[in-house]
Amino acid sequence: MSEPITSSPQPKRQFIGLALSGGGARAMAFHLGGLRALHDRGLLEQVKVLSTVSGGSVIGACYAYSSDDFATFDKKLLKLLRKGIQGMILKEVLMSTQLAKIALTLVVGGLPTIALWCLSSILALLRALTGIPTRGVERSLAGLGQSLPIWGSLTTAFEQALTKLFGSTTVRDVARNGLHVIINACDLKTGTAFRFGSQRSGGWRYGQIDGEPPTVAKAVAASAAFPVLLPPLIEVFPFTKSGRTETHTVILTDGGVFDNLGVSVLEPGRDGDVTDTYPVTHIISLNAGPGQLDGGGHPFWWGSRVAKSFEAVHRKSQDHVYSRLHRHVETGELDGFGMVYLGQQDHRLPYRPTDLVGRDEVRNYPTDFAPISAKDLDLLTRRGEQLAHIILDRYLPYL
């Protein structure tokens, strides 16, 4: 009797996901070095899905929505980083209608909001001291403050500046063949992820954006609106969820508030709530974080303690993400991943080139969008390039 014929399982097709973290201009410069290494190894063209956050969204969009060859893309990015995005925002504020819109927002919305907050605080104090039932009035005052109009802000000026880079290109108009893009933001109303995808956009609490897709400029401005420096972007979209279409107002801020690495959307087993899921087999993470806290400073006063708390939360969240990725590899859900980490401790690298740009030379570079000097730009890009080669050699040599 002959043996039954069994078909051997088909090997998984290689599907590389690339995540570009937040970190302002520091991230942009570091990621540019990482992209150089990927391009040199022929891997950049093999990336199938690109997930970006904040500063990573700026450089990621510049790459994904342009058909320039890599050398031209590289030159344009260097020029943009030397020029700085801060100046572009300031120019829009001072030399367009944005100034009038911002001023009107401050007068009509800002001053009344302060007055309402003061009145509500006084009522809350009276309630605490005397027991007078003022809570209903306080809620009404809060609702009134939230209904005040907002016509312009530094973030709308940021969006307008980005329009000079991307024009009216929408998030669906990816120029690189076969590449999918996810630009990550966070909705402050619900505290949930909001994703602008080349296939679908939206958030699980609202559903999928219906009708005309958002522009790349809007998506990147929302993703990079670092809350300490830039107000959230307030937008109204029609959403479709469970067969119903409703209009909602969303308050969008930096995607790093939810996931500064941009990795979670690439993980195996994720629900396709709004953006599509992808059969990712390998994840490459470019992370421009500064690394472990150095134990210096004395974070007692408000500014320093808030900054250190924010940084500690980011680090803890990041540790959980990378632990999950390790488990995905152990269980076979992922074939491999590599983390290219600006804050990587040099003595723990698999090997160290003699000309390695040291961690301490770049880790404290600011995360704003100010112009970068030629020296700092060289250091940041070279470290990104060097670390990418080291990590790929060690953890993904077969790609």
mmCIF file of N, CA and C in Angstrom, residues 117-195:
data_model
loop_
_atom_site.group_PDB
_atom_site.id
_atom_site.type_symbol
_atom_site.label_atom_id
_atom_site.label_comp_id
_atom_site.label_asym_id
_atom_site.label_seq_id
_atom_site.Cartn_x
_atom_site.Cartn_y
_atom_site.Cartn_z
ATOM 1 N N TRP A 117 -12.141 79.155 32.982
ATOM 2 C CA TRP A 117 -11.383 78.282 33.877
ATOM 3 C C TRP A 117 -11.264 78.917 35.261
ATOM 4 N N CYS A 118 -10.996 80.231 35.323
ATOM 5 C CA CYS A 118 -10.885 80.918 36.609
ATOM 6 C C CYS A 118 -12.211 80.872 37.365
ATOM 7 N N LEU A 119 -13.314 81.143 36.658
ATOM 8 C CA LEU A 119 -14.621 81.117 37.291
ATOM 9 C C LEU A 119 -14.958 79.716 37.791
ATOM 10 N N SER A 120 -14.652 78.708 36.992
ATOM 11 C CA SER A 120 -14.907 77.331 37.399
ATOM 12 C C SER A 120 -14.069 76.948 38.614
ATOM 13 N N SER A 121 -12.825 77.433 38.671
ATOM 14 C CA SER A 121 -11.952 77.144 39.813
ATOM 15 C C SER A 121 -12.494 77.791 41.083
ATOM 16 N N ILE A 122 -13.005 79.008 40.954
ATOM 17 C CA ILE A 122 -13.589 79.695 42.121
ATOM 18 C C ILE A 122 -14.811 78.929 42.621
ATOM 19 N N LEU A 123 -15.662 78.489 41.693
ATOM 20 C CA LEU A 123 -16.840 77.719 42.081
ATOM 21 C C LEU A 123 -16.455 76.405 42.747
ATOM 22 N N ALA A 124 -15.417 75.743 42.237
ATOM 23 C CA ALA A 124 -14.954 74.489 42.832
ATOM 24 C C ALA A 124 -14.439 74.727 44.252
ATOM 25 N N LEU A 125 -13.757 75.850 44.442
ATOM 26 C CA LEU A 125 -13.255 76.181 45.780
ATOM 27 C C LEU A 125 -14.410 76.453 46.739
ATOM 28 N N LEU A 126 -15.425 77.215 46.266
ATOM 29 C CA LEU A 126 -16.603 77.478 47.101
ATOM 30 C C LEU A 126 -17.314 76.179 47.472
ATOM 31 N N ARG A 127 -17.418 75.282 46.505
ATOM 32 C CA ARG A 127 -18.071 73.994 46.759
ATOM 33 C C ARG A 127 -17.324 73.207 47.823
ATOM 34 N N ALA A 128 -15.980 73.250 47.757
ATOM 35 C CA ALA A 128 -15.180 72.520 48.728
ATOM 36 C C ALA A 128 -15.287 73.127 50.132
ATOM 37 N N LEU A 129 -15.373 74.482 50.182
ATOM 38 C CA LEU A 129 -15.378 75.162 51.484
ATOM 39 C C LEU A 129 -16.760 75.228 52.127
ATOM 40 N N THR A 130 -17.792 75.384 51.279
ATOM 41 C CA THR A 130 -19.133 75.634 51.831
ATOM 42 C C THR A 130 -20.139 74.530 51.527
ATOM 43 N N GLY A 131 -19.824 73.679 50.595
ATOM 44 C CA GLY A 131 -20.764 72.630 50.231
ATOM 45 C C GLY A 131 -21.843 73.066 49.261
ATOM 46 N N ILE A 132 -21.749 74.302 48.718
ATOM 47 C CA ILE A 132 -22.720 74.781 47.730
ATOM 48 C C ILE A 132 -22.649 73.884 46.492
ATOM 49 N N PRO A 133 -23.777 73.378 45.984
ATOM 50 C CA PRO A 133 -23.763 72.459 44.829
ATOM 51 C C PRO A 133 -23.538 73.195 43.509
ATOM 52 N N THR A 134 -22.276 73.399 43.175
ATOM 53 C CA THR A 134 -21.929 74.142 41.955
ATOM 54 C C THR A 134 -21.422 73.241 40.830
ATOM 55 N N ARG A 135 -21.427 71.937 41.050
ATOM 56 C CA ARG A 135 -20.802 71.044 40.075
ATOM 57 C C ARG A 135 -21.486 71.126 38.703
ATOM 58 N N GLY A 136 -22.829 71.274 38.704
ATOM 59 C CA GLY A 136 -23.545 71.379 37.430
ATOM 60 C C GLY A 136 -23.137 72.621 36.657
ATOM 61 N N VAL A 137 -22.951 73.737 37.370
ATOM 62 C CA VAL A 137 -22.513 74.967 36.710
ATOM 63 C C VAL A 137 -21.094 74.813 36.178
ATOM 64 N N GLU A 138 -20.250 74.129 36.944
ATOM 65 C CA GLU A 138 -18.876 73.898 36.501
ATOM 66 C C GLU A 138 -18.852 73.085 35.207
ATOM 67 N N ARG A 139 -19.708 72.069 35.123
ATOM 68 C CA ARG A 139 -19.762 71.268 33.902
ATOM 69 C C ARG A 139 -20.231 72.115 32.726
ATOM 70 N N SER A 140 -21.195 72.985 32.969
ATOM 71 C CA SER A 140 -21.692 73.846 31.891
ATOM 72 C C SER A 140 -20.607 74.798 31.413
ATOM 73 N N LEU A 141 -19.838 75.335 32.356
ATOM 74 C CA LEU A 141 -18.741 76.232 31.979
ATOM 75 C C LEU A 141 -17.680 75.484 31.175
ATOM 76 N N ALA A 142 -17.397 74.224 31.588
ATOM 77 C CA ALA A 142 -16.407 73.426 30.851
ATOM 78 C C ALA A 142 -16.901 73.156 29.436
ATOM 79 N N GLY A 143 -18.181 72.842 29.299
ATOM 80 C CA GLY A 143 -18.737 72.601 27.975
ATOM 81 C C GLY A 143 -18.707 73.841 27.106
ATOM 82 N N LEU A 144 -18.959 74.992 27.701
ATOM 83 C CA LEU A 144 -18.903 76.250 26.960
ATOM 84 C C LEU A 144 -17.487 76.527 26.471
ATOM 85 N N GLY A 145 -16.512 76.264 27.331
ATOM 86 C CA GLY A 145 -15.121 76.472 26.925
ATOM 87 C C GLY A 145 -14.720 75.577 25.769
ATOM 88 N N GLN A 146 -15.221 74.343 25.770
ATOM 89 C CA GLN A 146 -14.865 73.414 24.700
ATOM 90 C C GLN A 146 -15.530 73.762 23.376
ATOM 91 N N SER A 147 -16.595 74.563 23.431
ATOM 92 C CA SER A 147 -17.312 74.917 22.206
ATOM 93 C C SER A 147 -16.765 76.171 21.526
ATOM 94 N N LEU A 148 -15.804 76.843 22.163
ATOM 95 C CA LEU A 148 -15.251 78.064 21.578
ATOM 96 C C LEU A 148 -14.457 77.734 20.317
ATOM 97 N N PRO A 149 -14.527 78.575 19.299
ATOM 98 C CA PRO A 149 -13.897 78.252 18.008
ATOM 99 C C PRO A 149 -12.376 78.348 18.046
ATOM 100 N N ILE A 150 -11.747 77.512 17.218
ATOM 101 C CA ILE A 150 -10.294 77.546 17.033
ATOM 102 C C ILE A 150 -10.048 77.599 15.530
ATOM 103 N N TRP A 151 -9.566 78.735 15.065
ATOM 104 C CA TRP A 151 -9.348 78.920 13.634
ATOM 105 C C TRP A 151 -7.909 78.679 13.204
ATOM 106 N N GLY A 152 -6.964 78.929 14.095
ATOM 107 C CA GLY A 152 -5.570 78.790 13.715
ATOM 108 C C GLY A 152 -4.676 78.564 14.919
ATOM 109 N N SER A 153 -3.527 77.952 14.691
ATOM 110 C CA SER A 153 -2.551 77.688 15.751
ATOM 111 C C SER A 153 -1.200 77.455 15.099
ATOM 112 N N LEU A 154 -0.189 77.246 15.912
ATOM 113 C CA LEU A 154 1.124 76.919 15.362
ATOM 114 C C LEU A 154 1.073 75.621 14.570
ATOM 115 N N THR A 155 0.161 74.726 14.943
ATOM 116 C CA THR A 155 0.078 73.445 14.243
ATOM 117 C C THR A 155 -0.593 73.598 12.882
ATOM 118 N N THR A 156 -1.581 74.483 12.765
ATOM 119 C CA THR A 156 -2.147 74.721 11.434
ATOM 120 C C THR A 156 -1.123 75.421 10.541
ATOM 121 N N ALA A 157 -0.272 76.276 11.162
ATOM 122 C CA ALA A 157 0.827 76.875 10.395
ATOM 123 C C ALA A 157 1.831 75.805 9.970
ATOM 124 N N PHE A 158 2.060 74.832 10.849
ATOM 125 C CA PHE A 158 2.932 73.699 10.540
ATOM 126 C C PHE A 158 2.370 72.922 9.355
ATOM 127 N N GLU A 159 1.064 72.664 9.384
ATOM 128 C CA GLU A 159 0.429 71.954 8.270
ATOM 129 C C GLU A 159 0.590 72.730 6.962
ATOM 130 N N GLN A 160 0.410 74.043 7.036
ATOM 131 C CA GLN A 160 0.542 74.849 5.827
ATOM 132 C C GLN A 160 1.975 74.834 5.311
ATOM 133 N N ALA A 161 2.952 74.845 6.237
ATOM 134 C CA ALA A 161 4.359 74.756 5.829
ATOM 135 C C ALA A 161 4.636 73.414 5.156
ATOM 136 N N LEU A 162 4.056 72.344 5.700
ATOM 137 C CA LEU A 162 4.250 71.025 5.103
ATOM 138 C C LEU A 162 3.591 70.917 3.736
ATOM 139 N N THR A 163 2.550 71.721 3.509
ATOM 140 C CA THR A 163 1.918 71.734 2.192
ATOM 141 C C THR A 163 2.900 72.203 1.125
ATOM 142 N N LYS A 164 3.866 73.045 1.529
ATOM 143 C CA LYS A 164 4.894 73.474 0.582
ATOM 144 C C LYS A 164 5.787 72.290 0.179
ATOM 145 N N LEU A 165 5.896 71.280 1.056
ATOM 146 C CA LEU A 165 6.694 70.096 0.750
ATOM 147 C C LEU A 165 5.900 69.061 -0.038
ATOM 148 N N PHE A 166 4.645 68.844 0.367
ATOM 149 C CA PHE A 166 3.878 67.726 -0.175
ATOM 150 C C PHE A 166 2.742 68.137 -1.099
ATOM 151 N N GLY A 167 2.456 69.428 -1.184
ATOM 152 C CA GLY A 167 1.366 69.876 -2.031
ATOM 153 C C GLY A 167 0.035 69.301 -1.571
ATOM 154 N N SER A 168 -0.825 68.949 -2.520
ATOM 155 C CA SER A 168 -2.142 68.402 -2.196
ATOM 156 C C SER A 168 -2.147 66.874 -2.203
ATOM 157 N N THR A 169 -0.964 66.274 -2.184
ATOM 158 C CA THR A 169 -0.850 64.811 -2.180
ATOM 159 C C THR A 169 -1.620 64.228 -0.996
ATOM 160 N N THR A 170 -2.414 63.183 -1.244
ATOM 161 C CA THR A 170 -3.139 62.530 -0.159
ATOM 162 C C THR A 170 -2.369 61.311 0.320
ATOM 163 N N VAL A 171 -2.778 60.803 1.469
ATOM 164 C CA VAL A 171 -2.058 59.674 2.056
ATOM 165 C C VAL A 171 -2.145 58.414 1.193
ATOM 166 N N ARG A 172 -3.070 58.378 0.261
ATOM 167 C CA ARG A 172 -3.185 57.208 -0.613
ATOM 168 C C ARG A 172 -2.223 57.266 -1.806
ATOM 169 N N ASP A 173 -1.617 58.438 -2.039
ATOM 170 C CA ASP A 173 -0.825 58.638 -3.258
ATOM 171 C C ASP A 173 0.641 58.281 -3.063
ATOM 172 N N VAL A 174 0.924 57.094 -2.538
ATOM 173 C CA VAL A 174 2.302 56.670 -2.312
ATOM 174 C C VAL A 174 3.011 56.526 -3.655
ATOM 175 N N ALA A 175 4.221 57.089 -3.730
ATOM 176 C CA ALA A 175 4.953 57.089 -5.009
ATOM 177 C C ALA A 175 5.846 55.864 -5.179
ATOM 178 N N ARG A 176 6.168 55.170 -4.090
ATOM 179 C CA ARG A 176 7.061 54.009 -4.170
ATOM 180 C C ARG A 176 6.235 52.758 -4.457
ATOM 181 N N ASN A 177 6.577 52.068 -5.497
ATOM 182 C CA ASN A 177 5.813 50.894 -5.916
ATOM 183 C C ASN A 177 5.782 49.819 -4.828
ATOM 184 N N GLY A 178 4.582 49.347 -4.541
ATOM 185 C CA GLY A 178 4.421 48.240 -3.605
ATOM 186 C C GLY A 178 4.579 48.603 -2.146
ATOM 187 N N LEU A 179 4.720 49.901 -1.813
ATOM 188 C CA LEU A 179 4.921 50.314 -0.427
ATOM 189 C C LEU A 179 3.609 50.782 0.185
ATOM 190 N N HIS A 180 3.313 50.279 1.385
ATOM 191 C CA HIS A 180 2.171 50.742 2.169
ATOM 192 C C HIS A 180 2.696 51.652 3.275
ATOM 193 N N VAL A 181 1.920 52.668 3.630
ATOM 194 C CA VAL A 181 2.364 53.657 4.612
ATOM 195 C C VAL A 181 1.312 53.830 5.701
ATOM 196 N N ILE A 182 1.769 53.916 6.955
ATOM 197 C CA ILE A 182 0.898 54.233 8.091
ATOM 198 C C ILE A 182 1.564 55.353 8.878
ATOM 199 N N ILE A 183 0.876 56.497 8.964
ATOM 200 C CA ILE A 183 1.359 57.654 9.725
ATOM 201 C C ILE A 183 0.557 57.710 11.021
ATOM 202 N N ASN A 184 1.249 57.602 12.152
ATOM 203 C CA ASN A 184 0.594 57.424 13.448
ATOM 204 C C ASN A 184 0.432 58.736 14.201
ATOM 205 N N ALA A 185 -0.791 58.971 14.701
ATOM 206 C CA ALA A 185 -1.086 60.103 15.564
ATOM 207 C C ALA A 185 -1.846 59.578 16.781
ATOM 208 N N CYS A 186 -2.296 60.487 17.653
ATOM 209 C CA CYS A 186 -3.060 60.098 18.840
ATOM 210 C C CYS A 186 -4.230 61.053 19.004
ATOM 211 N N ASP A 187 -5.411 60.514 19.245
ATOM 212 C CA ASP A 187 -6.596 61.341 19.495
ATOM 213 C C ASP A 187 -6.704 61.602 20.992
ATOM 214 N N LEU A 188 -6.606 62.876 21.394
ATOM 215 C CA LEU A 188 -6.611 63.218 22.810
ATOM 216 C C LEU A 188 -7.990 63.080 23.452
ATOM 217 N N LYS A 189 -9.048 63.130 22.652
ATOM 218 C CA LYS A 189 -10.385 62.983 23.219
ATOM 219 C C LYS A 189 -10.597 61.588 23.785
ATOM 220 N N THR A 190 -10.104 60.597 23.093
ATOM 221 C CA THR A 190 -10.318 59.209 23.511
ATOM 222 C C THR A 190 -9.051 58.551 24.042
ATOM 223 N N GLY A 191 -7.894 59.204 23.862
ATOM 224 C CA GLY A 191 -6.635 58.610 24.297
ATOM 225 C C GLY A 191 -6.268 57.362 23.527
ATOM 226 N N THR A 192 -6.661 57.323 22.259
ATOM 227 C CA THR A 192 -6.413 56.136 21.441
ATOM 228 C C THR A 192 -5.615 56.500 20.195
ATOM 229 N N ALA A 193 -5.073 55.478 19.548
ATOM 230 C CA ALA A 193 -4.294 55.685 18.332
ATOM 231 C C ALA A 193 -5.206 56.155 17.202
ATOM 232 N N PHE A 194 -4.669 57.025 16.371
ATOM 233 C CA PHE A 194 -5.364 57.474 15.168
ATOM 234 C C PHE A 194 -4.360 57.335 14.037
ATOM 235 N N ARG A 195 -4.731 56.587 13.025
ATOM 236 C CA ARG A 195 -3.766 56.244 11.990
ATOM 237 C C ARG A 195 -4.219 56.735 10.612
#
